[in-house]
Short mmCIF file of C-alpha atoms and ligand atoms in Angstrom, two decimals:
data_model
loop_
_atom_site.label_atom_id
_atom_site.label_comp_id
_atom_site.label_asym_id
_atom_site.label_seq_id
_atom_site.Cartn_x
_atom_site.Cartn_y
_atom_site.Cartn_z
CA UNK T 619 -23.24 -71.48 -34.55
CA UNK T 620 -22.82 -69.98 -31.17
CA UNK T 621 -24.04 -66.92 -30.00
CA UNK T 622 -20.39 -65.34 -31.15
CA UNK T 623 -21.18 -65.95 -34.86
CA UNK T 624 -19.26 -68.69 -36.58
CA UNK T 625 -16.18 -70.23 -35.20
CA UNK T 626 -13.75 -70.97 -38.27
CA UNK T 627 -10.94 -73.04 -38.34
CA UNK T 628 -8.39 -72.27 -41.87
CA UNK T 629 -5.36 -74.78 -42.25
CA UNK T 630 -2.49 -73.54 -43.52
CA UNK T 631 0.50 -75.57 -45.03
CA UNK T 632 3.42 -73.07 -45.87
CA UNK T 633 5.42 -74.83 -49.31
CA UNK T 634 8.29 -74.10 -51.46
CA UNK T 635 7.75 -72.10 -54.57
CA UNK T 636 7.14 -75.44 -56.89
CA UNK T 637 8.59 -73.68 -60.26
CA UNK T 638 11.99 -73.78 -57.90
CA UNK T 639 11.90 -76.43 -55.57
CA UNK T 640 14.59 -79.34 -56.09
CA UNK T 641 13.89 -82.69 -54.71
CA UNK T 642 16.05 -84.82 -52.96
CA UNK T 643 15.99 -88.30 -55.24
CA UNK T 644 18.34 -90.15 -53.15
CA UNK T 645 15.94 -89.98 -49.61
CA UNK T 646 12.77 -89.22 -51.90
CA UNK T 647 12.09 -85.82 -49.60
CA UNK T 648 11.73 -81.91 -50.84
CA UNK T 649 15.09 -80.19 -50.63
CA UNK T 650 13.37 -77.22 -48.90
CA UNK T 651 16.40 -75.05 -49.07
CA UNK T 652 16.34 -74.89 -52.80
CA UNK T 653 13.59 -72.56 -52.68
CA UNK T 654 11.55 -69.33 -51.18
CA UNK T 655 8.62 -70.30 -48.92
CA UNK T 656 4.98 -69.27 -49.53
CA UNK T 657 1.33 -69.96 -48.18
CA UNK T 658 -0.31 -73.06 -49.87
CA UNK T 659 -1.85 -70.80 -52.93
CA UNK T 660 -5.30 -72.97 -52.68
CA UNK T 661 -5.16 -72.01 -48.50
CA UNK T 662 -5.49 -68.20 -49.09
CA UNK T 663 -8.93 -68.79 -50.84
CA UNK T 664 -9.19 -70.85 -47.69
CA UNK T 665 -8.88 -67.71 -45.54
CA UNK T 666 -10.42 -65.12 -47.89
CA UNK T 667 -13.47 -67.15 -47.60
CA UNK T 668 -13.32 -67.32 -43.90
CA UNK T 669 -12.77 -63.39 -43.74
CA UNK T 670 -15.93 -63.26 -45.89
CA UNK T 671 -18.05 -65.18 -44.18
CA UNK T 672 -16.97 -63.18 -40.52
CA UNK T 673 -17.21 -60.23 -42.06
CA UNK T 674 -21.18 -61.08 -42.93
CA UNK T 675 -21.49 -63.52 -39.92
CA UNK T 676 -19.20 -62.06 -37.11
CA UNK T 677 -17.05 -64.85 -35.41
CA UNK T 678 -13.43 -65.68 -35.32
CA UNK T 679 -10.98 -66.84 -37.42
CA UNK T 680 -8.14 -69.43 -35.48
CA UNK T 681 -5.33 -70.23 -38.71
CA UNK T 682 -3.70 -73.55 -37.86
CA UNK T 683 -0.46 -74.84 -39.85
CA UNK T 684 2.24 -77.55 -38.41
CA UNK T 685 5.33 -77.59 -39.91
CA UNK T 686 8.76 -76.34 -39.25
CA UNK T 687 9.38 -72.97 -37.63
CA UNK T 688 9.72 -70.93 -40.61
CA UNK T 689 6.18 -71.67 -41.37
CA UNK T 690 5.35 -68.81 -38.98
CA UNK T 691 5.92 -66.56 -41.83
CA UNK T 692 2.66 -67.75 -43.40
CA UNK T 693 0.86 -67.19 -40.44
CA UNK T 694 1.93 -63.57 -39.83
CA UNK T 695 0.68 -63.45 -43.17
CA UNK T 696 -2.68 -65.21 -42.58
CA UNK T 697 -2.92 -62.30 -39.42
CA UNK T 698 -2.71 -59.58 -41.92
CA UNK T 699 -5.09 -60.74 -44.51
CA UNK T 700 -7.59 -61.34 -41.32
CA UNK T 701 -7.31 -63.99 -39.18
CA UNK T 702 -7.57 -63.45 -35.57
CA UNK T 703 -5.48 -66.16 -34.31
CA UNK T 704 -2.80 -67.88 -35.59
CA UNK T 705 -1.01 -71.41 -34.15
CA UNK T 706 2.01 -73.09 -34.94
CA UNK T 707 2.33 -77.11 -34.56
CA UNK T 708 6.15 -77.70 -34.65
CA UNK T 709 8.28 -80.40 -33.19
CA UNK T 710 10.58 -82.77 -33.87
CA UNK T 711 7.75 -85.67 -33.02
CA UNK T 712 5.97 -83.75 -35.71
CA UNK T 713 8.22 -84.07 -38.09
CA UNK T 714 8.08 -86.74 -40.96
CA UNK T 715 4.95 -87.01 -40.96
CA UNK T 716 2.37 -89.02 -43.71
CA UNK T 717 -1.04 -87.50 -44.17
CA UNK T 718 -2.75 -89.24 -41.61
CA UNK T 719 -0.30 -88.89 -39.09
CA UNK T 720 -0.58 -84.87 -39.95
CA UNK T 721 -4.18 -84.91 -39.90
CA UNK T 722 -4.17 -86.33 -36.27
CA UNK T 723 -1.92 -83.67 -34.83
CA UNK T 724 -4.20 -80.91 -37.12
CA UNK T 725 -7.15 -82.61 -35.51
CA UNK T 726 -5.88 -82.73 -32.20
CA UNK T 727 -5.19 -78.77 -32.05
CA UNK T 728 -8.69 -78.36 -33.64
CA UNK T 729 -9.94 -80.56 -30.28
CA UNK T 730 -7.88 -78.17 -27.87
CA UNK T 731 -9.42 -75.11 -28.80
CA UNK T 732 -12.66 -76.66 -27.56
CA UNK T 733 -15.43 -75.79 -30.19
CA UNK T 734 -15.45 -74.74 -33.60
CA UNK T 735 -18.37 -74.31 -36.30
CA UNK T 736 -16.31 -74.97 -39.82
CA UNK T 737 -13.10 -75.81 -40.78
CA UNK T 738 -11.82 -74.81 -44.09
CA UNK T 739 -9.11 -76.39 -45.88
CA UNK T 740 -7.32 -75.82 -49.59
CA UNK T 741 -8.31 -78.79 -51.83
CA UNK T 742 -4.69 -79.47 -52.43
CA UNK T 743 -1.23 -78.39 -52.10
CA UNK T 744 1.20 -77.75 -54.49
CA UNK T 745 3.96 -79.79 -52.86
CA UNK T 746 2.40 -83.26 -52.00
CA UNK T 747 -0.60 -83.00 -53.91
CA UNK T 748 -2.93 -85.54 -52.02
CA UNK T 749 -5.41 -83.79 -51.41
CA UNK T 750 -6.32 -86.28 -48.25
CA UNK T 751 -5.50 -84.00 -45.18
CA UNK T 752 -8.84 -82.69 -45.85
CA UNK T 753 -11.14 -84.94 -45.88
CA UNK T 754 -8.62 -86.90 -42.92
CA UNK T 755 -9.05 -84.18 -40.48
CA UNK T 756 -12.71 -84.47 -40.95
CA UNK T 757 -12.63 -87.85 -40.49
CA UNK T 758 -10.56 -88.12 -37.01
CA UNK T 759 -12.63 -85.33 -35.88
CA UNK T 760 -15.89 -87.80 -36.90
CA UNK T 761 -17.64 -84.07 -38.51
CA UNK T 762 -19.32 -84.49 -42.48
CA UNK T 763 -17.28 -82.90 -45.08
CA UNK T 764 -17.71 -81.56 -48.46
CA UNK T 765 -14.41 -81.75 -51.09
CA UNK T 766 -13.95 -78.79 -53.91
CA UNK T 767 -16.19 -76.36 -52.45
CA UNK T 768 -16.23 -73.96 -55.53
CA UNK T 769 -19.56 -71.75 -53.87
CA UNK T 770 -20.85 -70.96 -50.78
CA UNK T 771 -24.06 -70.58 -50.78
CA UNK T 772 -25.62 -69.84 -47.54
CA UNK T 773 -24.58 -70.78 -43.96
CA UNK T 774 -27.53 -70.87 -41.40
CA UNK T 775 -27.14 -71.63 -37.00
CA UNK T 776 -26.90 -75.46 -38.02
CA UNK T 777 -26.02 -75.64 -41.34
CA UNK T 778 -24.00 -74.71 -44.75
CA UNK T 779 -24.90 -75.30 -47.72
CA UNK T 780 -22.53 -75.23 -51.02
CA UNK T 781 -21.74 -76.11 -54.16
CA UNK T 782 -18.95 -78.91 -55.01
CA UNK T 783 -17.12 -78.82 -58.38
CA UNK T 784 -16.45 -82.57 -59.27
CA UNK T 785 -16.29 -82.10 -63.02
CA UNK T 786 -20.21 -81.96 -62.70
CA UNK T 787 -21.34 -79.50 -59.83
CA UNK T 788 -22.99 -80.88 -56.71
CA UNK T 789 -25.71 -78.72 -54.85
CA UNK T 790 -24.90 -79.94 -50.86
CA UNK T 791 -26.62 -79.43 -47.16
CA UNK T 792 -24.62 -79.99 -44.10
CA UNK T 793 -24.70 -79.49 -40.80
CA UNK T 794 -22.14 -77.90 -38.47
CA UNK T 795 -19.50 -78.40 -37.72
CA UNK T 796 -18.58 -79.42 -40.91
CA UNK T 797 -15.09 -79.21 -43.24
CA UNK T 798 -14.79 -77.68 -46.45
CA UNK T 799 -11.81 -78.14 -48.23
CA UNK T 800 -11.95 -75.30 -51.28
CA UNK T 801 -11.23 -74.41 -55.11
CA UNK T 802 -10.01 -71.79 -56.61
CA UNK T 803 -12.63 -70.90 -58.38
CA UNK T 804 -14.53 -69.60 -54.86
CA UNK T 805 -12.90 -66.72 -54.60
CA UNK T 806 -10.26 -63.93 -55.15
CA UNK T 807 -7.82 -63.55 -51.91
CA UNK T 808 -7.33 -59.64 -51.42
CA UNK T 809 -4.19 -58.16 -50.69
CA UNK T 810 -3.19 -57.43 -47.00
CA UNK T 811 -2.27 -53.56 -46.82
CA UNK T 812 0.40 -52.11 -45.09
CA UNK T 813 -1.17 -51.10 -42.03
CA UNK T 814 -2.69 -54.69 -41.85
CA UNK T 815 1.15 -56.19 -42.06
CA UNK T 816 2.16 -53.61 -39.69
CA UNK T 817 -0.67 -54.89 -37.17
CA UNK T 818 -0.11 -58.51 -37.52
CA UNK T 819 3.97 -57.65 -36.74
CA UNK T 820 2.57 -57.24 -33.16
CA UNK T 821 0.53 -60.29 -32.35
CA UNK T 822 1.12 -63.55 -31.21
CA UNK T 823 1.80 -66.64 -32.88
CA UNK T 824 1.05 -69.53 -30.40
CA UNK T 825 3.62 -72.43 -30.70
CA UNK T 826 2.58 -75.42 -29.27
CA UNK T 827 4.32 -79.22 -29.45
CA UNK T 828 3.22 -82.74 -29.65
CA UNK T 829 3.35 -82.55 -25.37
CA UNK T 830 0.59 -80.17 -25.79
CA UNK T 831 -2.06 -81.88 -28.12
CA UNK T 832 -1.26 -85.26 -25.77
CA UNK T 833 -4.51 -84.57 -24.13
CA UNK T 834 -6.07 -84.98 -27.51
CA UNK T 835 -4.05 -88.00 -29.22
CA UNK T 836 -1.45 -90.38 -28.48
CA UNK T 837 1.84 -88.59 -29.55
CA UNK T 838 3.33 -91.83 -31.05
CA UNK T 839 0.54 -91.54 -33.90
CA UNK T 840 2.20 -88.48 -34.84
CA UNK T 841 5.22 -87.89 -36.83
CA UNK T 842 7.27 -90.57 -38.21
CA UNK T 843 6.28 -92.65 -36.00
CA UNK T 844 3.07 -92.78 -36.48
CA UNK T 845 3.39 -92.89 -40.16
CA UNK T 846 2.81 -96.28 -41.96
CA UNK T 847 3.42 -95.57 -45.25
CA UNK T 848 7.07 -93.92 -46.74
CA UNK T 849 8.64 -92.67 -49.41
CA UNK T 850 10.40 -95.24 -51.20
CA UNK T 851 11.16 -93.60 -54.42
CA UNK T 852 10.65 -90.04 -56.02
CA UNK T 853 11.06 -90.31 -59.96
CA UNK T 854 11.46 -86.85 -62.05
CA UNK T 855 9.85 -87.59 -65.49
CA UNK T 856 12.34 -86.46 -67.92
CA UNK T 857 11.33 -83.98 -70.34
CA UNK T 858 10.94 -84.86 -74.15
CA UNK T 859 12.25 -82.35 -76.39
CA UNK T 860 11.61 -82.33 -80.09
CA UNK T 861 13.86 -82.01 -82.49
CA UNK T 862 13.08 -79.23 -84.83
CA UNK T 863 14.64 -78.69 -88.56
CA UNK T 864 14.06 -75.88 -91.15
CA UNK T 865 14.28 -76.56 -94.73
CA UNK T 866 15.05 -74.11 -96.89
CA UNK T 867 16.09 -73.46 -100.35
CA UNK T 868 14.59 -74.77 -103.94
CA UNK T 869 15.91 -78.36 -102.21
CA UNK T 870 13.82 -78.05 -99.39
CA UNK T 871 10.75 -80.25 -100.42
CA UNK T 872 13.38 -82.88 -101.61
CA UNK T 873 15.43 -82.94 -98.26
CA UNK T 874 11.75 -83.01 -96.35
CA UNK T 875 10.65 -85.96 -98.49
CA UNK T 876 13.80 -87.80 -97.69
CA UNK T 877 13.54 -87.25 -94.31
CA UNK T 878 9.65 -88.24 -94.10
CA UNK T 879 10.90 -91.71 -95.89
CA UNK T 880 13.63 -92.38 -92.86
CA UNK T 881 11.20 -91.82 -91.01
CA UNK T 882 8.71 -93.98 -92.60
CA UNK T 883 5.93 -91.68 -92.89
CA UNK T 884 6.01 -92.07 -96.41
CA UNK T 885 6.27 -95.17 -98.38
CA UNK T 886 9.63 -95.22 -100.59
C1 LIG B 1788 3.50 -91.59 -48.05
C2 LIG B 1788 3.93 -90.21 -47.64
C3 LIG B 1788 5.07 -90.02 -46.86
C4 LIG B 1788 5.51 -88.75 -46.52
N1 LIG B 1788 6.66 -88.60 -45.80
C5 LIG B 1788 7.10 -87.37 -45.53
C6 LIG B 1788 8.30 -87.16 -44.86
O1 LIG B 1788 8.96 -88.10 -44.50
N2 LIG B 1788 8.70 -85.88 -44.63
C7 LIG B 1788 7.95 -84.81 -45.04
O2 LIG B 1788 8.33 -83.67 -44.80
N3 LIG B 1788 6.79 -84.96 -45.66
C8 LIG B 1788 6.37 -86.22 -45.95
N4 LIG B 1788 5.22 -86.38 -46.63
C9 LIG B 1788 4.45 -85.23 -46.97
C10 LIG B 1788 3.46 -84.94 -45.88
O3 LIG B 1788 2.70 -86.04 -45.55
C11 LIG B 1788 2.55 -83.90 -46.39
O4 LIG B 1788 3.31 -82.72 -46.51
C12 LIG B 1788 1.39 -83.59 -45.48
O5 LIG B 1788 0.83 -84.73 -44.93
C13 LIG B 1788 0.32 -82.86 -46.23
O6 LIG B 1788 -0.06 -83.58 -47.35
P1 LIG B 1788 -0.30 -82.82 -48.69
O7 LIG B 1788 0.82 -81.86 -48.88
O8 LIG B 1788 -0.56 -83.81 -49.75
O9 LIG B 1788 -1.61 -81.99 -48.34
P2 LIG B 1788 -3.06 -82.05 -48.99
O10 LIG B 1788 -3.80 -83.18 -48.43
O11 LIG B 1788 -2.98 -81.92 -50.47
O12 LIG B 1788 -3.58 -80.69 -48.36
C14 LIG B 1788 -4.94 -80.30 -48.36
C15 LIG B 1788 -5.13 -79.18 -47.38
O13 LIG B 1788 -4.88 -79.63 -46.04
C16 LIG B 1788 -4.29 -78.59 -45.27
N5 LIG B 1788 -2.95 -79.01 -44.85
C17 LIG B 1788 -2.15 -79.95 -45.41
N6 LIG B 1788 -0.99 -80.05 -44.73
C18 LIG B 1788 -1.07 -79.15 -43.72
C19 LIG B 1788 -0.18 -78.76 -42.68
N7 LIG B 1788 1.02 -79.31 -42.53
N8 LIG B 1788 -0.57 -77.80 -41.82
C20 LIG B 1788 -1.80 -77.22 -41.94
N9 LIG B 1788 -2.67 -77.54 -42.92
C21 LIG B 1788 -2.31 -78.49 -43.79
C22 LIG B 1788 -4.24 -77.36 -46.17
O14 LIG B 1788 -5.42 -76.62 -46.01
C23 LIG B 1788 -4.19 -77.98 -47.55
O15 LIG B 1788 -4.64 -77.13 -48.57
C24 LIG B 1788 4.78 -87.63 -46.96
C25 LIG B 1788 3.62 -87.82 -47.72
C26 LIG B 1788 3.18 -89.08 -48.07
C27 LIG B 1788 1.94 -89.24 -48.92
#
């Protein structure tokens, strides 16, 4: 930790509301029209625990998200809840991107704001579910990582140490800089109020493109290009519905029988 309290990083993917969303069979993409935007549910426990820990700790709080330009809306967000900072990574070379090619432009930003004591991450989203950007970002940026963070325990100059939920619960050390990607269970997010909104209206979001991370990584091992895996199919698994029938009447044991021995439940 430096002597400003703890640097945190939060990532922050914005996503369509998933009870809504439509996807695109035909080019096996998210038809992101189909429905309202919101923050990554699993990313505001992200946040709230970063606000926690600054509000015990002191420090800063830089929010990080790359996607398209709408995703700004998230971030104003993230500034009201408490964030000090917010950054936007959006550009066409961005675009397309697999999960490693989005954890090397995530990583890159994290590089060009020159030091930071934790990153925090949701364990998942609710659009494309990996669950790797995590754990990837952590990885590029060579830093030790611990996966469903579910407590935090305590967080001293060099280290943090927390509690994983696996299905069994893991007591872990590490040292900092480290990553956290976290559950839901670690938190409740609070509620922004109005003046908050109000406040964040005013500041900055910071939009930078792959030209400015090129310091930091090669921008051909962003984006589509630098993607080597693809989509080659999305398949919607139908849904089953029963068939349901009533019997009634003095009959009704009868008809049920008969159907039972259709059926073969019952021999004849
Ligand atoms: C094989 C493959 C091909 C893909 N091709 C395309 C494509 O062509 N077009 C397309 O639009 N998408 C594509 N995607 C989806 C895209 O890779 C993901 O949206 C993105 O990499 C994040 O993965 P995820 O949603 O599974 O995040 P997870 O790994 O589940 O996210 C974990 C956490 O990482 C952080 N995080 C994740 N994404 C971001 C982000 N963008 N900004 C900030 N923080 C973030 C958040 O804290 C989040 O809670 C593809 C995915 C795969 C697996």
């Amino acid at each position: 930790m430096s002597g400003k309290g703890l640097r945190i990083v939060v990532l922050i993917k914005q996503v369509p509301d998933i009870e809504k969303v439509r996807f695109d069979v035909e080019t096996g993409r998210i038809d992101r029209s189909s429905a309202p935007a919101e923050t990554n549910p699993f990313d505001l426990h992200a946040l709230e625990a970063a606000v926690q820990l600054k509000e015990k700790l002191g420090g800063s709080i830089t929010v990080i998200s790359m996607g398209p330009r709408q995703a700004e809306s998230s971030l104003r967000d993230a500034l009201a809840r408490g964030a000090d900072r917010a950054i936007l990574l959006t550009d066409k070379r961005l675009a397309g991107a697999d999960t490693i090619a989005t954890s090397r432009a995530l990583a890159a930003a994290i590089r060009k704001l020159g030091g930071f004591d934790l990153i925090l991450c949701g364990e998942k989203t609710v659009d494309g579910d990996t669950g790797q950007v995590g754990p990837e970002v952590a990885e590029v940026l060579d830093i030790p990582h611990v996966a469903y963070v579910c407590e935090i325990r305590e967080v001293t100059d060099d280290k943090i140490t927390v509690v994983s939920d696996m299905g069994d619960k893991y007591l872990y050390e590490v040292k900092l800089p480290a990553l956290l990607t976290v559950t839901r269970e670690l938190n409740t997010p609070r509620l922004p109020t109005l003046r908050d909104v109000l406040k964040a209206r005013k500041k900055q979001i910071e939009i930078w493109d792959a030209d400015a991370l090129a310091q930091y990584e090669d921008p051909d091992r962003f984006g589509i290009k630098g993607s080597k895996t693809i989509v080659m199919k999305v398949v919607i698994p139908g849904v089953e519905h029963r068939k349901g029938i009533i019997f009634r009447g003095e009959d009704a044991a009868e008809k049920l029988l008969e159907v039972l021995k259709e059926g073969g439940f019952v021999k004849p």
